[in-house]
Short mmCIF file of C-alpha atoms in Angstrom, two decimals:
data_model
loop_
_atom_site.label_atom_id
_atom_site.label_comp_id
_atom_site.label_asym_id
_atom_site.label_seq_id
_atom_site.Cartn_x
_atom_site.Cartn_y
_atom_site.Cartn_z
CA MET A 300 8.65 12.03 -0.80
CA HIS A 301 9.66 8.69 0.91
CA VAL A 302 7.83 5.66 0.09
CA VAL A 303 7.78 2.57 2.36
CA VAL A 304 6.36 -0.66 1.23
CA ASN A 305 5.01 -2.86 3.88
CA ALA A 306 3.70 -6.40 3.24
CA ALA A 307 3.04 -9.58 5.13
CA ALA A 308 3.98 -12.66 2.99
CA SER A 309 3.86 -16.43 3.75
CA ALA A 310 7.29 -18.25 4.05
CA ASP A 311 7.07 -18.98 0.15
CA GLY A 312 6.38 -15.37 -0.66
CA LYS A 313 2.76 -15.35 -1.10
CA LEU A 314 0.33 -12.39 -0.08
CA SER A 315 -2.74 -14.65 -0.22
CA SER A 316 -4.18 -17.81 -1.76
CA ARG A 317 -4.99 -18.24 -5.41
CA ARG A 318 -8.58 -17.19 -4.39
CA ARG A 319 -7.14 -13.87 -3.39
CA GLU A 320 -8.93 -14.13 -0.04
CA GLN A 321 -7.40 -12.18 2.95
CA ILE A 322 -5.33 -14.61 5.05
CA ALA A 323 -4.03 -14.01 8.47
CA ILE A 324 -0.31 -14.27 8.01
CA SER A 325 0.89 -12.18 10.92
CA GLY A 326 -0.05 -11.76 14.59
CA GLU A 327 -0.77 -9.20 17.27
CA ALA A 328 2.80 -7.85 17.41
CA ASP A 329 3.02 -7.20 13.72
CA PHE A 330 -0.56 -5.79 13.74
CA GLU A 331 0.74 -3.11 16.29
CA ARG A 332 3.73 -2.53 14.20
CA VAL A 333 1.78 -1.77 11.08
CA ASP A 334 -0.86 0.39 12.97
CA ARG A 335 2.17 2.50 14.15
CA LEU A 336 3.65 2.73 10.60
CA ARG A 337 0.32 3.91 9.32
CA ALA A 338 0.20 6.47 12.12
CA ASN A 339 3.64 7.84 11.21
CA SER A 340 2.61 8.20 7.57
CA ASP A 341 0.93 11.00 5.64
CA ALA A 342 -0.93 8.56 3.42
CA VAL A 343 -1.43 4.82 3.00
CA VAL A 344 -1.59 3.59 -0.46
CA VAL A 345 -3.18 0.48 -2.16
CA GLY A 346 -4.04 -0.80 -5.66
CA VAL A 347 -7.81 -1.11 -6.81
CA GLY A 348 -7.20 -5.05 -6.56
CA THR A 349 -6.75 -4.86 -2.70
CA VAL A 350 -9.76 -2.69 -2.46
CA LEU A 351 -11.92 -5.24 -4.48
CA ALA A 352 -10.64 -8.14 -2.83
CA ASP A 353 -10.50 -6.94 0.97
CA ASP A 354 -12.38 -3.65 1.20
CA PRO A 355 -9.90 -2.29 3.78
CA HIS A 356 -10.51 0.76 5.71
CA LEU A 357 -6.72 1.67 5.85
CA THR A 358 -7.10 3.67 9.10
CA VAL A 359 -5.15 3.74 12.37
CA LYS A 360 -6.99 1.57 14.83
CA ASP A 361 -5.04 2.66 18.20
CA GLU A 362 -6.69 5.80 19.52
CA SER A 363 -3.60 6.77 21.43
CA LEU A 364 -1.76 6.84 18.00
CA CYS A 365 -4.46 8.88 16.62
CA ASN A 366 -4.09 11.40 19.52
CA GLU A 367 -0.27 11.47 18.86
CA ARG A 368 -0.88 12.66 15.32
CA LEU A 369 -3.21 15.45 16.52
CA GLU A 370 -0.70 16.66 19.09
CA ARG A 371 1.84 16.85 16.16
CA GLY A 372 -0.72 19.03 14.36
CA GLU A 373 -1.48 16.46 11.80
CA PRO A 374 -4.99 15.03 10.79
CA LYS A 375 -6.28 12.36 13.07
CA GLN A 376 -5.97 9.75 10.31
CA PRO A 377 -3.54 9.67 7.35
CA ALA A 378 -4.82 10.05 3.99
CA ARG A 379 -5.89 7.00 1.94
CA VAL A 380 -4.82 6.52 -1.75
CA VAL A 381 -6.23 4.13 -4.21
CA VAL A 382 -4.35 3.53 -7.53
CA ASP A 383 -7.18 2.69 -10.01
CA SER A 384 -6.45 3.08 -13.71
CA LYS A 385 -9.83 2.09 -14.87
CA GLY A 386 -12.04 3.62 -11.98
CA ARG A 387 -13.06 0.25 -10.63
CA THR A 388 -13.51 1.24 -7.00
CA PRO A 389 -16.82 0.68 -5.72
CA THR A 390 -18.62 3.93 -4.46
CA ASP A 391 -19.44 2.16 -1.27
CA ALA A 392 -15.88 0.89 -0.53
CA ALA A 393 -14.80 1.49 3.17
CA VAL A 394 -11.89 3.49 1.99
CA LEU A 395 -14.21 6.23 0.56
CA ASP A 396 -15.99 6.87 4.04
CA ASP A 397 -15.49 10.20 5.79
CA ALA A 398 -13.03 8.59 8.49
CA ALA A 399 -10.03 10.30 6.55
CA ALA A 400 -9.28 12.18 3.23
CA THR A 401 -8.99 9.84 0.28
CA TYR A 402 -7.36 10.33 -3.17
CA VAL A 403 -8.09 8.01 -6.18
CA CYS A 404 -5.40 8.04 -8.76
CA LEU A 405 -7.00 7.45 -12.31
CA SER A 406 -5.85 7.28 -15.89
CA GLU A 407 -7.54 8.98 -18.79
CA ALA A 408 -9.19 5.47 -19.51
CA ALA A 409 -11.47 5.94 -16.65
CA PRO A 410 -15.07 6.49 -17.73
CA VAL A 411 -16.42 9.90 -17.33
CA ASP A 412 -19.58 8.82 -15.19
CA THR A 413 -17.37 6.92 -12.92
CA ARG A 414 -15.11 9.87 -12.41
CA LEU A 415 -18.16 11.77 -11.40
CA GLU A 416 -19.38 9.39 -8.99
CA LEU A 417 -15.93 9.07 -7.44
CA ALA A 418 -15.41 12.88 -7.23
CA ASP A 419 -18.21 13.18 -4.77
CA ARG A 420 -16.26 10.90 -2.39
CA ALA A 421 -12.61 11.52 -2.92
CA GLU A 422 -9.87 13.80 -4.47
CA LEU A 423 -9.13 12.55 -7.99
CA VAL A 424 -5.67 12.65 -9.39
CA THR A 425 -5.57 11.82 -13.27
CA ALA A 426 -2.15 10.75 -14.70
CA GLY A 427 -1.57 8.66 -17.60
CA ASP A 428 -3.38 7.43 -20.57
CA GLU A 429 -4.42 3.78 -20.18
CA ARG A 430 -2.65 3.33 -16.93
CA VAL A 431 -1.86 5.45 -13.94
CA ASP A 432 1.46 7.16 -14.53
CA LEU A 433 2.97 6.61 -10.97
CA LEU A 434 5.69 9.10 -11.32
CA ARG A 435 3.10 11.88 -12.23
CA ALA A 436 0.60 10.74 -9.71
CA PHE A 437 2.96 10.44 -6.76
CA ALA A 438 4.31 13.95 -7.75
CA ALA A 439 0.75 15.31 -7.43
CA LEU A 440 0.39 13.64 -4.07
CA GLU A 441 3.70 15.11 -2.78
CA SER A 442 2.31 18.53 -4.00
CA ALA A 443 -0.72 17.95 -1.97
CA GLY A 444 1.49 17.64 1.19
CA LEU A 445 1.83 13.82 1.29
CA LYS A 446 5.33 13.16 1.72
CA GLN A 447 5.78 10.07 3.91
CA ILE A 448 4.01 7.19 2.01
CA MET A 449 3.25 3.81 3.11
CA VAL A 450 2.22 1.23 0.42
CA GLU A 451 0.31 -1.75 1.59
CA GLY A 452 -0.20 -3.68 -1.78
CA GLY A 453 -1.10 -5.52 -3.76
CA GLY A 454 1.65 -7.26 -5.79
CA GLU A 455 0.85 -5.46 -8.97
CA LEU A 456 1.17 -2.09 -7.58
CA ILE A 457 4.26 -2.97 -5.77
CA PHE A 458 5.99 -4.15 -8.82
CA SER A 459 5.00 -1.05 -10.69
CA LEU A 460 6.44 1.15 -7.82
CA PHE A 461 9.80 -0.70 -7.94
CA GLU A 462 9.68 -0.46 -11.76
CA ALA A 463 9.13 3.38 -11.57
CA GLY A 464 12.08 3.58 -8.97
CA LEU A 465 9.83 5.05 -6.44
CA VAL A 466 10.45 2.76 -3.56
CA ASP A 467 12.76 3.69 -0.72
CA GLU A 468 12.18 1.00 1.78
CA LEU A 469 10.77 -2.46 1.78
CA ARG A 470 9.42 -3.93 5.11
CA THR A 471 8.32 -7.55 4.84
CA PHE A 472 6.83 -9.64 7.66
CA VAL A 473 7.38 -13.34 6.63
CA GLY A 474 4.99 -15.57 8.46
CA PRO A 475 4.94 -19.21 9.40
CA LYS A 476 2.65 -20.49 6.38
CA VAL A 477 3.21 -22.03 3.22
CA ILE A 478 0.55 -21.25 0.72
CA GLY A 479 1.57 -22.22 -2.70
CA GLY A 480 -0.12 -22.00 -5.94
CA ARG A 481 1.26 -20.71 -9.17
CA ASP A 482 -1.68 -18.17 -9.48
CA ALA A 483 -1.46 -16.98 -5.85
CA PRO A 484 -0.26 -13.19 -5.70
CA THR A 485 3.22 -12.59 -4.70
CA LEU A 486 4.98 -9.59 -3.11
CA ALA A 487 5.89 -8.17 -6.45
CA ASP A 488 3.72 -9.42 -9.47
CA GLY A 489 3.49 -7.62 -12.68
CA GLU A 490 5.66 -8.44 -15.69
CA GLY A 491 8.79 -9.09 -13.64
CA PHE A 492 12.31 -7.92 -14.14
CA VAL A 493 14.68 -9.65 -16.38
CA GLU A 494 17.49 -7.26 -15.89
CA ALA A 495 18.39 -4.22 -13.88
CA PHE A 496 17.03 -5.90 -10.67
CA PRO A 497 16.33 -3.43 -7.86
CA GLN A 498 18.93 -4.05 -5.26
CA LEU A 499 18.29 -3.94 -1.47
CA ARG A 500 20.31 -3.45 1.50
CA LEU A 501 19.30 -5.41 4.61
CA GLU A 502 19.12 -2.90 7.54
CA ARG A 503 17.22 -4.93 10.16
CA LEU A 504 16.06 -8.57 10.91
CA GLU A 505 14.11 -9.24 14.05
CA ARG A 506 11.75 -12.23 15.28
CA LEU A 507 8.16 -11.13 15.61
CA ASP A 508 5.17 -13.15 16.43
CA GLU A 509 6.12 -16.60 14.87
CA GLY A 510 7.75 -15.07 11.78
CA ALA A 511 10.49 -12.53 11.06
CA LEU A 512 10.55 -8.97 10.06
CA LEU A 513 12.99 -7.89 7.34
CA CYS A 514 13.57 -4.29 6.83
CA TRP A 515 15.46 -3.24 3.61
CA THR A 516 16.49 0.02 1.99
CA VAL A 517 16.48 0.14 -1.81
CA GLU A 518 19.60 1.19 -3.35
CA HIS A 519 19.02 3.78 -6.03
#
């Protein structure tokens, strides 16, 4: 499995404001880049916080990219994955529609009635007691044929993936905004590292829109 974390952050490293509302950080060129990255992935992954805040569809928008997937013998859309320890994904969430296959990763703490409701709309992956065990969950996804993984956030999930040693690449668009706020989400939230910090190697830096795209590989 190859895991690429992709995010757009403000110049001060925030994913959105303290209200956790979606903010346009990047422009058209970056939207096209993200769409192609989705099209080249087997699955697009987000945490439940992103689902609750933004209700994303997580599909490839460019029909020509969808056709390229079909020509490669792949499904028209990559699968969508929600990491949701307690089963908080709304049953009417856009990510649960029939545009693409969807997997919801739960822990044993998710209520039984919630599992039954979600099972009507998605494939369920259960791993971990109180929180999703990401190593086990991603191993199950890989067994299902999902090998090229794109992670779109949010900060809690991204930190947890780094903590689990699952991230292979980090691609960050840094946009021309300062958002500020001690409670605003950052690229990697969670508890934070105090030692054994993940080390990155810069592979590419380019100007894009009015910001910069930084592409890193993670040194394992």
